[in-house]
């Protein structure tokens, strides 16, 4: 169990999600520190009551003062940060993250990690189309899904603490999946849908079409506004799962294309009935 | 110019859109009649002040009493209705429709039509995921796009009256496109996006995924709940345009797949930058 009077939380990477975590922890009464590259972000967060302390340098004395560290970094940066700086971490500390892919970070981290600290992966399914600590808010975590992705290397106590973090921050649903299950699920529900939105917007000069657009096209392409540096990294770090999901989807859309080409009205109807039946489960209760 | 004290409006096909048109015309002070297959729909519409009169039989005397006829039928039913019953229509009447495809209905209708009546195609880009006159409301037309699709066979006066109908019903933007331009646009913005949603929902057993779903997947697949009879007809009646749009899209998604497979981070970033730039134009002002 985390103790707000004893356990100090460090956020590494103070962007949209890192800043939102910081605010959620502070609201719950924890002492929150931050390490991030930009001095400006630290100053903003200090000035706006988002953190209790913070630094943009790698200070051994500072970092070793924290009991829980949440990494909110791009996947490759996360791996190199831990490789290069784990010797600064307090013995017994719990490490977790917010990365959108799991297999390609969790196992590498656990392999290289010191024996006296533990890392449990987690993925908060929250976000916005804007970036930076300036746009952060504990409210974006509220009612979102939070997925803990333990491996056989993790202890029950650390897994439970990681789930507790989800409860402290006000997430709506707290789930546990293996890194593999997580990556397959995210490959389909999130990465494939982003690929589709990108492909749609790349299909055409679309400027003149905006005036004819209904809500369905607008909804479908909202996620085509995308942080190209983060998402290209996420796609490639989930390559196998994403390729598999793309192939399943391309097969199905090609099947529809063939049904249209050959006037196969019956197959079209069958596929529509199936999509209608399956989609009903996704309506919000 | 339409005259609310003189011009009587007939709705043929009293479903969601037909019923919404009826309410909009009545609200504007017009006398509105209806012909539809179901006696129940007529009774409901009469009982709820949606129409002034109505019948579920094909009555020459009744039908010949109207100056404007709006057809709100599936495309094939529209074609056969006009072929079989146009002799009942009053000389000088203006005919229009609400069909979601244009080339394959407008030209055929104009070819077979009597010389003393005129048909101008139109497409209200409005709808809901529910059906029937019971769900109709003039409000669903408000601020939606309304597209008039005249051909060289149309007179300026009839085209203008058809645009006037859009203004009377409170549409937001009234545009004029050729049937060919309309079908290309709708093939991309509407039909292709429906194909994508159907293909996505056909890719997987998805029931167990609903609990992990974020808003983007939910938004993207909302239109996967689809009227299979109407949409399979619409797809096949816009076959050439739809196939062309599907091919453009399949090319782009295959390009993304190849970039993922070959770790081409630069191409992924380029495509994301393009999609982000283009998508900005679609944000509601």
Coordinates of C-alpha atoms in Angstrom, one line a residue:
Chain A
X1 CA 0.0 0.0 0.0
X2 CA 1.3 3.4 -0.9
X3 CA 1.5 5.9 2.0
X4 CA 0.9 9.5 1.2
X5 CA 2.9 10.6 4.2
X6 CA 5.9 8.5 3.4
X7 CA 6.1 7.5 -0.3
X8 CA 7.5 10.2 -2.6
X9 CA 6.6 10.0 -6.3
X10 CA 8.9 11.0 -9.1
X11 CA 7.6 11.7 -12.6
X12 CA 10.3 11.4 -15.3
X13 CA 9.2 13.2 -18.5
X14 CA 6.8 16.0 -17.7
X15 CA 4.5 16.2 -20.7
X16 CA 0.8 15.9 -21.1
X17 CA 0.5 12.5 -19.3
X18 CA 3.4 13.0 -16.9
X19 CA 1.8 16.4 -15.8
X20 CA -1.6 14.8 -15.4
X21 CA -0.2 12.0 -13.2
X22 CA 1.6 14.6 -11.1
X23 CA -1.6 16.6 -10.5
X24 CA -3.5 13.4 -9.7
X25 CA -0.9 12.3 -7.1
X26 CA -0.7 15.7 -5.6
X27 CA -4.4 16.0 -5.3
X28 CA -4.3 12.7 -3.4
X29 CA -1.8 14.2 -1.0
X30 CA 1.5 12.7 -2.2
X31 CA 4.8 14.6 -2.5
X32 CA 5.5 14.8 -6.2
X33 CA 8.9 15.5 -7.9
X34 CA 9.8 15.7 -11.6
X35 CA 12.8 15.3 -13.9
X36 CA 12.4 16.5 -17.4
X37 CA 14.6 17.9 -20.1
X38 CA 13.0 21.3 -20.4
X39 CA 13.6 23.9 -17.7
X40 CA 10.5 25.7 -18.9
X41 CA 8.3 22.7 -18.1
X42 CA 9.7 22.5 -14.6
X43 CA 9.2 26.2 -14.0
X44 CA 5.6 26.1 -15.3
X45 CA 4.8 23.0 -13.2
X46 CA 6.3 24.6 -10.0
X47 CA 4.5 27.9 -10.7
X48 CA 1.2 26.2 -11.2
X49 CA 1.2 23.8 -8.2
X50 CA 1.6 20.7 -10.4
X51 CA 4.7 19.4 -8.6
X52 CA 6.4 20.0 -5.3
X53 CA 9.9 20.0 -6.7
X54 CA 11.7 19.4 -9.9
X55 CA 14.9 19.6 -11.9
X56 CA 16.0 19.4 -15.5
X57 CA 19.4 17.9 -14.6
X58 CA 20.2 14.4 -13.7
X59 CA 20.9 14.7 -10.0
X60 CA 21.8 11.5 -8.2
X61 CA 20.9 12.9 -4.8
X62 CA 17.5 14.2 -6.0
X63 CA 16.5 11.1 -7.9
X64 CA 17.5 8.7 -5.1
X65 CA 15.0 10.4 -2.8
X66 CA 11.9 8.8 -4.5
X67 CA 10.1 5.6 -3.7
X68 CA 8.0 5.4 -6.9
X69 CA 9.1 6.5 -10.3
X70 CA 6.6 6.9 -13.2
X71 CA 8.3 7.1 -16.6
X72 CA 6.4 9.2 -19.1
X73 CA 8.8 9.1 -22.0
X74 CA 8.9 8.0 -25.6
X75 CA 9.7 4.2 -25.7
X76 CA 13.3 4.5 -26.9
X77 CA 14.1 7.3 -24.5
X78 CA 12.6 5.2 -21.7
X79 CA 14.9 2.3 -22.5
X80 CA 18.1 4.5 -22.7
X81 CA 17.1 6.5 -19.6
X82 CA 16.9 3.3 -17.5
X83 CA 20.1 1.8 -19.0
X84 CA 22.1 5.0 -18.3
X85 CA 20.6 6.2 -15.0
X86 CA 19.3 3.3 -13.0
X87 CA 22.2 3.4 -10.7
X88 CA 20.7 6.6 -9.3
X89 CA 17.5 5.0 -8.2
X90 CA 16.8 4.2 -4.5
X91 CA 17.0 0.5 -3.6
X92 CA 13.5 -1.0 -3.2
X93 CA 11.9 1.6 -5.5
X94 CA 8.9 0.7 -7.7
X95 CA 9.2 1.8 -11.3
X96 CA 6.3 2.0 -13.8
X97 CA 5.6 3.7 -17.1
X98 CA 2.8 5.0 -19.4
X99 CA 4.1 3.7 -22.7
X100 CA 1.6 2.7 -25.4
X101 CA 3.5 -0.5 -26.4
X102 CA 4.6 -3.1 -24.0
X103 CA 6.5 -6.2 -25.2
X104 CA 9.3 -4.2 -26.7
X105 CA 9.9 -2.1 -23.6
X106 CA 8.8 -4.2 -20.5
X107 CA 11.0 -7.3 -21.2
X108 CA 14.1 -5.2 -22.1
X109 CA 13.8 -3.1 -19.0
X110 CA 13.3 -6.1 -16.7
X111 CA 16.3 -7.9 -18.3
X112 CA 18.7 -5.0 -17.6
X113 CA 17.3 -3.8 -14.3
X114 CA 19.1 -4.0 -11.0
X115 CA 17.9 -6.7 -8.7
X116 CA 16.9 -4.4 -5.9
X117 CA 14.3 -2.4 -7.9
X118 CA 11.2 -3.5 -9.8
X119 CA 9.5 -2.4 -12.9
X120 CA 5.8 -3.1 -13.7
X121 CA 4.5 -1.9 -17.0
X122 CA 1.2 0.1 -17.3
X123 CA -0.7 1.9 -20.0
X124 CA -3.2 4.6 -19.2
X125 CA -5.5 4.8 -22.3
X126 CA -5.9 8.5 -22.0
X127 CA -4.7 11.4 -24.2
X128 CA -5.6 14.5 -26.1
X129 CA -4.7 16.0 -29.4
X130 CA -2.5 18.6 -27.6
X131 CA 0.8 18.2 -25.9
X132 CA 2.9 19.4 -23.0
X133 CA 2.6 19.9 -19.3
X134 CA 0.7 23.2 -20.0
X135 CA -2.2 21.1 -21.3
X136 CA -2.1 18.5 -18.6
X137 CA -4.9 17.9 -16.1
X138 CA -5.8 15.1 -13.7
X139 CA -9.2 15.1 -15.3
X140 CA -8.1 13.4 -18.5
X141 CA -7.3 10.3 -16.5
X142 CA -10.7 10.2 -14.9
X143 CA -12.8 7.2 -16.1
X144 CA -10.2 6.2 -18.7
X145 CA -8.9 2.6 -19.0
X146 CA -5.7 1.7 -17.1
X147 CA -4.0 -1.5 -18.0
X148 CA -1.3 -3.1 -15.9
X149 CA 1.0 -5.5 -17.9
X150 CA 2.9 -7.7 -15.4
X151 CA 5.3 -10.5 -16.4
X152 CA 6.4 -13.6 -14.5
X153 CA 9.3 -11.4 -13.2
X154 CA 7.0 -9.3 -11.2
X155 CA 6.0 -9.7 -7.5
X156 CA 2.4 -9.7 -6.5
X157 CA 3.0 -6.8 -4.2
X158 CA 4.5 -4.6 -6.9
X159 CA 1.6 -5.5 -9.3
X160 CA -0.9 -4.6 -6.6
X161 CA 0.9 -1.2 -6.0
X162 CA 0.7 -0.5 -9.7
X163 CA -3.0 -1.2 -9.7
X164 CA -3.3 1.0 -6.7
X165 CA -1.7 3.8 -8.7
X166 CA -4.6 3.5 -11.1
X167 CA -7.1 3.8 -8.3
X168 CA -5.4 6.8 -6.8
X169 CA -5.4 8.6 -10.1
X170 CA -9.1 8.0 -10.6
X171 CA -9.0 5.7 -13.7
X172 CA -12.3 4.2 -14.6
X173 CA -11.4 0.6 -15.3
X174 CA -8.3 -1.1 -14.1
X175 CA -7.4 -4.2 -16.1
X176 CA -4.5 -6.6 -16.1
X177 CA -3.2 -8.1 -19.4
X178 CA 0.0 -9.8 -20.4
X179 CA 2.3 -7.6 -22.5
X180 CA 1.4 -9.8 -25.5
X181 CA -2.3 -9.5 -25.0
X182 CA -1.9 -5.7 -24.5
X183 CA 0.0 -5.3 -27.7
X184 CA -2.4 -7.3 -29.8
X185 CA -5.4 -5.4 -28.4
X186 CA -3.7 -2.0 -28.9
X187 CA -2.6 -3.0 -32.4
X188 CA -6.2 -3.4 -33.3
X189 CA -8.1 -0.9 -31.3
X190 CA -5.6 2.0 -31.5
X191 CA -2.7 1.6 -33.9
X192 CA -4.7 0.2 -36.8
X193 CA -7.4 2.9 -36.5
X194 CA -4.7 5.5 -36.6
X195 CA -3.2 3.9 -39.7
X196 CA -6.7 4.0 -41.3
X197 CA -7.1 7.7 -40.5
X198 CA -3.7 8.5 -41.9
X199 CA -4.3 6.5 -45.0
X200 CA -7.7 8.2 -45.6
X201 CA -6.2 11.6 -45.3
X202 CA -3.3 10.6 -47.6
X203 CA -5.7 9.3 -50.3
X204 CA -6.8 12.7 -51.6
X205 CA -6.2 16.4 -51.7
X206 CA -9.1 17.0 -49.3
X207 CA -9.2 20.8 -48.8
X208 CA -12.2 21.4 -51.1
X209 CA -14.1 18.5 -49.4
X210 CA -14.3 20.0 -45.9
X211 CA -17.5 21.8 -46.8
X212 CA -19.3 18.6 -47.7
X213 CA -18.1 16.6 -44.8
X214 CA -20.6 15.0 -42.4
X215 CA -19.9 13.9 -38.9
X216 CA -18.9 10.4 -39.8
X217 CA -15.9 11.4 -41.8
X218 CA -14.9 14.0 -39.2
X219 CA -15.2 11.4 -36.4
X220 CA -13.2 8.9 -38.4
X221 CA -10.3 11.2 -39.2
X222 CA -10.0 13.1 -35.9
X223 CA -7.0 10.9 -35.0
X224 CA -5.3 11.8 -38.3
X225 CA -3.9 14.8 -36.4
X226 CA -1.1 12.9 -34.9
X227 CA 2.3 13.4 -33.2
X228 CA 4.5 11.9 -35.9
X229 CA 7.6 11.4 -33.7
X230 CA 5.8 9.5 -31.0
X231 CA 3.5 7.4 -33.2
X232 CA 6.1 6.3 -35.8
X233 CA 8.1 5.0 -32.8
X234 CA 5.0 3.3 -31.3
X235 CA 4.1 1.6 -34.7
X236 CA 7.6 0.2 -35.2
X237 CA 7.9 -1.0 -31.6
X238 CA 4.7 -3.0 -32.1
X239 CA 5.6 -4.1 -35.6
X240 CA 4.5 -7.8 -35.5
X241 CA 1.2 -7.2 -33.8
X242 CA 0.4 -4.2 -36.0
X243 CA 1.3 -6.0 -39.2
X244 CA -1.0 -8.8 -38.3
X245 CA -3.9 -6.5 -37.6
X246 CA -3.3 -4.5 -40.8
X247 CA -3.4 -7.8 -42.8
X248 CA -6.7 -8.9 -41.2
X249 CA -8.2 -5.5 -42.0
X250 CA -6.8 -5.2 -45.6
X251 CA -8.2 -8.7 -46.2
X252 CA -11.6 -7.6 -45.2
X253 CA -11.7 -4.3 -47.1
X254 CA -10.4 -6.2 -50.1
X255 CA -13.3 -8.6 -49.7
X256 CA -15.8 -5.7 -49.7
X257 CA -14.1 -4.4 -52.8
X258 CA -14.5 -7.7 -54.5
X259 CA -18.2 -7.9 -53.5
X260 CA -18.8 -4.4 -55.0
X261 CA -16.9 -5.3 -58.2
X262 CA -18.9 -8.5 -58.7
X263 CA -22.2 -7.1 -57.6
X264 CA -22.3 -9.6 -54.7
X265 CA -25.1 -7.9 -52.8
X266 CA -25.6 -10.9 -50.5
X267 CA -22.0 -10.9 -49.2
X268 CA -22.3 -7.1 -48.7
X269 CA -25.4 -7.6 -46.6
X270 CA -23.9 -10.4 -44.6
X271 CA -20.9 -8.3 -43.7
X272 CA -23.1 -5.3 -42.8
X273 CA -25.2 -7.5 -40.6
X274 CA -22.1 -8.8 -38.8
X275 CA -20.7 -5.3 -38.3
X276 CA -24.0 -4.0 -37.0
X277 CA -24.3 -6.9 -34.6
X278 CA -20.7 -6.6 -33.3
X279 CA -20.8 -2.8 -33.1
X280 CA -23.8 -2.8 -30.7
X281 CA -21.6 -4.1 -27.9
X282 CA -19.5 -0.9 -28.1
X283 CA -22.3 1.5 -27.5
X284 CA -21.8 3.3 -24.2
X285 CA -24.1 2.0 -21.5
Chain B
X1 CA -40.8 30.6 -56.0
X2 CA -42.8 28.1 -53.9
X3 CA -46.0 29.5 -52.5
X4 CA -47.2 28.0 -49.2
X5 CA -50.8 29.0 -50.0
X6 CA -50.8 27.4 -53.4
X7 CA -48.2 24.7 -53.8
X8 CA -49.0 21.3 -52.2
X9 CA -46.1 19.0 -51.4
X10 CA -46.3 15.2 -51.6
X11 CA -43.8 13.0 -49.9
X12 CA -43.4 9.5 -51.5
X13 CA -41.8 7.2 -48.9
X14 CA -42.5 8.2 -45.4
X15 CA -39.5 7.0 -43.4
X16 CA -36.9 8.9 -41.3
X17 CA -36.0 11.4 -44.0
X18 CA -39.4 11.6 -45.7
X19 CA -41.0 12.3 -42.3
X20 CA -38.4 14.9 -41.5
X21 CA -39.1 16.7 -44.8
X22 CA -42.8 16.5 -44.1
X23 CA -42.4 18.2 -40.7
X24 CA -40.1 20.9 -42.1
X25 CA -42.6 21.8 -44.9
X26 CA -45.5 21.8 -42.5
X27 CA -43.6 24.0 -40.1
X28 CA -43.1 26.4 -43.0
X29 CA -46.8 26.5 -43.6
X30 CA -47.2 24.1 -46.6
X31 CA -49.9 21.6 -47.1
X32 CA -48.1 18.2 -47.0
X33 CA -49.4 14.8 -48.2
X34 CA -47.8 11.4 -48.2
X35 CA -47.9 8.1 -50.1
X36 CA -46.1 5.2 -48.5
X37 CA -46.5 1.4 -48.3
X38 CA -47.2 1.1 -44.6
X39 CA -50.7 2.1 -43.3
X40 CA -49.1 2.3 -39.9
X41 CA -46.7 5.0 -40.9
X42 CA -49.6 7.0 -42.4
X43 CA -51.7 6.7 -39.3
X44 CA -48.7 7.6 -37.1
X45 CA -47.9 10.7 -39.2
X46 CA -51.6 11.8 -39.3
X47 CA -51.9 11.3 -35.6
X48 CA -48.8 13.2 -34.8
X49 CA -49.3 16.2 -37.0
X50 CA -46.6 15.2 -39.4
X51 CA -48.7 15.3 -42.6
X52 CA -52.1 16.9 -43.5
X53 CA -53.2 13.9 -45.5
X54 CA -51.9 10.5 -46.7
X55 CA -52.6 7.2 -48.2
X56 CA -51.0 3.8 -48.6
X57 CA -52.6 3.1 -51.9
X58 CA -51.7 4.4 -55.3
X59 CA -54.6 6.8 -56.0
X60 CA -54.4 8.7 -59.2
X61 CA -56.8 11.4 -58.0
X62 CA -54.8 12.0 -54.8
X63 CA -51.4 12.0 -56.4
X64 CA -52.4 14.3 -59.2
X65 CA -53.3 17.0 -56.6
X66 CA -49.6 17.9 -55.8
X67 CA -47.3 20.4 -57.3
X68 CA -44.0 19.2 -55.8
X69 CA -43.1 15.6 -55.1
X70 CA -40.2 14.5 -52.9
X71 CA -39.2 10.9 -53.3
X72 CA -37.7 9.4 -50.2
X73 CA -37.2 5.8 -51.5
X74 CA -34.4 3.3 -51.9
X75 CA -32.7 3.9 -55.3
X76 CA -34.2 1.0 -57.2
X77 CA -37.7 1.5 -55.8
X78 CA -37.4 5.1 -56.9
X79 CA -36.7 4.1 -60.5
X80 CA -39.5 1.6 -60.6
X81 CA -42.0 4.0 -58.9
X82 CA -41.5 6.6 -61.5
X83 CA -41.5 4.2 -64.4
X84 CA -44.8 2.6 -63.2
X85 CA -46.7 5.7 -61.9
X86 CA -45.5 8.8 -63.5
X87 CA -48.7 9.0 -65.5
X88 CA -50.5 9.9 -62.3
X89 CA -48.4 13.1 -61.7
X90 CA -49.9 16.5 -62.4
X91 CA -48.5 18.3 -65.5
X92 CA -46.0 20.9 -64.6
X93 CA -45.1 19.3 -61.3
X94 CA -41.5 19.5 -59.9
X95 CA -40.0 16.2 -58.8
X96 CA -37.0 15.8 -56.5
X97 CA -35.4 13.1 -54.3
X98 CA -33.2 12.4 -51.4
X99 CA -31.1 9.5 -52.8
X100 CA -27.5 9.1 -51.7
X101 CA -26.3 8.3 -55.2
X102 CA -26.9 10.4 -58.2
X103 CA -25.6 9.3 -61.6
X104 CA -27.4 6.0 -61.6
X105 CA -30.7 7.4 -60.7
X106 CA -30.9 11.0 -62.1
X107 CA -30.1 10.2 -65.7
X108 CA -32.3 7.2 -65.9
X109 CA -35.2 9.1 -64.4
X110 CA -34.7 12.1 -66.8
X111 CA -34.6 9.8 -69.8
X112 CA -37.9 8.1 -69.0
X113 CA -39.7 11.1 -67.7
X114 CA -42.8 12.7 -69.4
X115 CA -41.9 16.0 -71.1
X116 CA -44.4 18.0 -69.0
X117 CA -42.8 17.3 -65.6
X118 CA -39.3 17.9 -64.4
X119 CA -36.9 16.0 -62.0
X120 CA -34.0 17.7 -60.2
X121 CA -31.9 15.4 -58.1
X122 CA -30.9 16.4 -54.5
X123 CA -29.1 14.8 -51.6
X124 CA -29.6 15.9 -48.0
X125 CA -26.6 14.8 -46.1
X126 CA -28.5 14.1 -43.0
X127 CA -29.4 10.9 -41.2
X128 CA -29.5 8.9 -37.9
X129 CA -28.7 5.4 -36.9
X130 CA -32.5 4.8 -36.4
X131 CA -35.2 4.5 -39.0
X132 CA -38.8 5.2 -39.7
X133 CA -41.2 8.1 -39.5
X134 CA -41.5 7.5 -35.7
X135 CA -37.9 8.8 -35.4
X136 CA -38.2 11.6 -37.9
X137 CA -37.8 15.3 -36.9
X138 CA -37.2 18.5 -38.9
X139 CA -34.3 19.1 -36.6
X140 CA -32.1 16.5 -38.2
X141 CA -32.0 18.6 -41.4
X142 CA -31.0 21.8 -39.6
X143 CA -27.5 22.9 -40.5
X144 CA -26.8 19.7 -42.5
X145 CA -25.4 19.9 -46.1
X146 CA -27.9 19.8 -49.0
X147 CA -26.6 19.2 -52.4
X148 CA -28.5 19.8 -55.6
X149 CA -27.3 17.8 -58.6
X150 CA -28.8 19.3 -61.8
X151 CA -28.0 18.1 -65.3
X152 CA -28.1 19.9 -68.7
X153 CA -31.7 18.6 -69.0
X154 CA -32.9 20.9 -66.1
X155 CA -34.3 24.4 -66.3
X156 CA -32.8 27.2 -64.2
X157 CA -36.2 27.7 -62.6
X158 CA -36.5 24.1 -61.4
X159 CA -33.0 24.1 -60.1
X160 CA -33.7 27.3 -58.2
X161 CA -36.9 25.8 -56.7
X162 CA -35.0 22.8 -55.6
X163 CA -32.4 25.0 -53.9
X164 CA -35.3 26.9 -52.3
X165 CA -36.6 23.6 -50.8
X166 CA -33.2 23.3 -49.0
X167 CA -33.6 26.8 -47.6
X168 CA -37.2 26.2 -46.5
X169 CA -36.1 23.0 -44.7
X170 CA -33.4 24.9 -42.8
X171 CA -30.3 23.1 -44.3
X172 CA -27.0 24.7 -43.3
X173 CA -25.1 24.8 -46.6
X174 CA -26.8 24.4 -50.0
X175 CA -24.4 23.4 -52.7
X176 CA -24.7 22.5 -56.4
X177 CA -22.6 19.7 -57.9
X178 CA -22.9 17.6 -61.1
X179 CA -24.1 14.1 -60.5
X180 CA -20.6 12.9 -61.3
X181 CA -18.9 15.3 -58.8
X182 CA -21.5 14.3 -56.2
X183 CA -20.9 10.6 -56.6
X184 CA -17.1 10.9 -56.4
X185 CA -17.3 13.1 -53.3
X186 CA -19.8 10.7 -51.6
X187 CA -17.8 7.7 -52.7
X188 CA -14.9 9.1 -50.7
X189 CA -16.4 10.9 -47.7
X190 CA -19.3 8.6 -47.0
X191 CA -19.3 5.2 -48.8
X192 CA -15.6 4.5 -48.3
X193 CA -15.7 5.4 -44.6
X194 CA -18.7 3.0 -44.2
X195 CA -16.7 0.3 -46.0
X196 CA -13.8 0.9 -43.5
X197 CA -16.0 0.6 -40.5
X198 CA -17.6 -2.6 -41.8
X199 CA -14.2 -4.1 -42.6
X200 CA -12.9 -3.2 -39.1
X201 CA -15.8 -4.8 -37.4
X202 CA -15.4 -7.9 -39.6
X203 CA -11.7 -8.3 -38.9
X204 CA -12.2 -9.7 -35.4
X205 CA -14.5 -11.2 -32.8
X206 CA -14.6 -8.0 -30.9
X207 CA -17.0 -8.6 -28.0
X208 CA -14.2 -9.0 -25.4
X209 CA -12.5 -5.8 -26.6
X210 CA -15.4 -3.4 -25.8
X211 CA -14.1 -2.9 -22.3
X212 CA -10.7 -1.6 -23.5
X213 CA -12.1 0.7 -26.2
X214 CA -11.2 4.4 -26.3
X215 CA -13.2 7.0 -28.0
X216 CA -11.3 6.9 -31.3
X217 CA -12.3 3.3 -32.1
X218 CA -15.9 4.0 -31.0
X219 CA -16.0 7.1 -33.2
X220 CA -14.5 5.3 -36.1
X221 CA -17.0 2.4 -36.0
X222 CA -20.2 4.2 -35.1
X223 CA -21.3 3.9 -38.7
X224 CA -20.7 0.1 -38.7
X225 CA -24.3 -0.1 -37.5
X226 CA -25.8 0.1 -40.9
X227 CA -29.0 -0.6 -42.8
X228 CA -27.8 -3.5 -44.9
X229 CA -30.5 -3.3 -47.5
X230 CA -30.2 0.4 -48.2
X231 CA -26.4 0.6 -48.1
X232 CA -25.7 -2.5 -50.2
X233 CA -27.9 -0.9 -52.9
X234 CA -26.2 2.5 -52.5
X235 CA -22.7 0.8 -52.8
X236 CA -23.6 -1.1 -56.0
X237 CA -25.3 1.9 -57.6
X238 CA -22.1 3.9 -57.2
X239 CA -19.8 1.1 -58.1
X240 CA -17.3 2.8 -60.4
X241 CA -16.7 5.8 -58.1
X242 CA -16.6 3.6 -55.0
X243 CA -14.1 1.1 -56.5
X244 CA -11.9 4.0 -57.4
X245 CA -11.9 5.5 -53.9
X246 CA -11.4 2.1 -52.4
X247 CA -8.3 1.5 -54.6
X248 CA -6.8 4.8 -53.6
X249 CA -7.3 4.0 -49.9
X250 CA -6.1 0.4 -50.2
X251 CA -2.9 1.8 -51.9
X252 CA -2.2 4.1 -49.0
X253 CA -2.9 1.7 -46.2
X254 CA -0.7 -0.8 -48.0
X255 CA 2.0 1.9 -48.2
X256 CA 1.8 2.3 -44.5
X257 CA 2.0 -1.5 -44.0
X258 CA 5.2 -1.6 -46.1
X259 CA 6.7 1.3 -44.2
X260 CA 6.1 -0.6 -40.9
X261 CA 7.4 -3.8 -42.4
X262 CA 10.7 -2.2 -43.6
X263 CA 11.1 0.1 -40.6
X264 CA 10.8 3.2 -42.8
X265 CA 10.3 5.7 -40.0
X266 CA 10.8 8.6 -42.4
X267 CA 7.9 7.7 -44.7
X268 CA 5.7 7.1 -41.7
X269 CA 6.5 10.6 -40.3
X270 CA 5.9 12.1 -43.8
X271 CA 2.5 10.5 -44.1
X272 CA 1.5 11.6 -40.5
X273 CA 2.6 15.1 -41.2
X274 CA 0.5 15.2 -44.3
X275 CA -2.6 13.7 -42.6
X276 CA -2.2 16.2 -39.7
X277 CA -1.9 19.1 -42.1
X278 CA -4.9 18.1 -44.2
X279 CA -7.1 17.2 -41.2
X280 CA -6.8 20.6 -39.7
X281 CA -9.1 22.0 -42.4
X282 CA -11.9 19.7 -41.2
X283 CA -12.0 21.0 -37.6
X284 CA -15.3 22.7 -37.0
X285 CA -14.9 26.5 -36.9

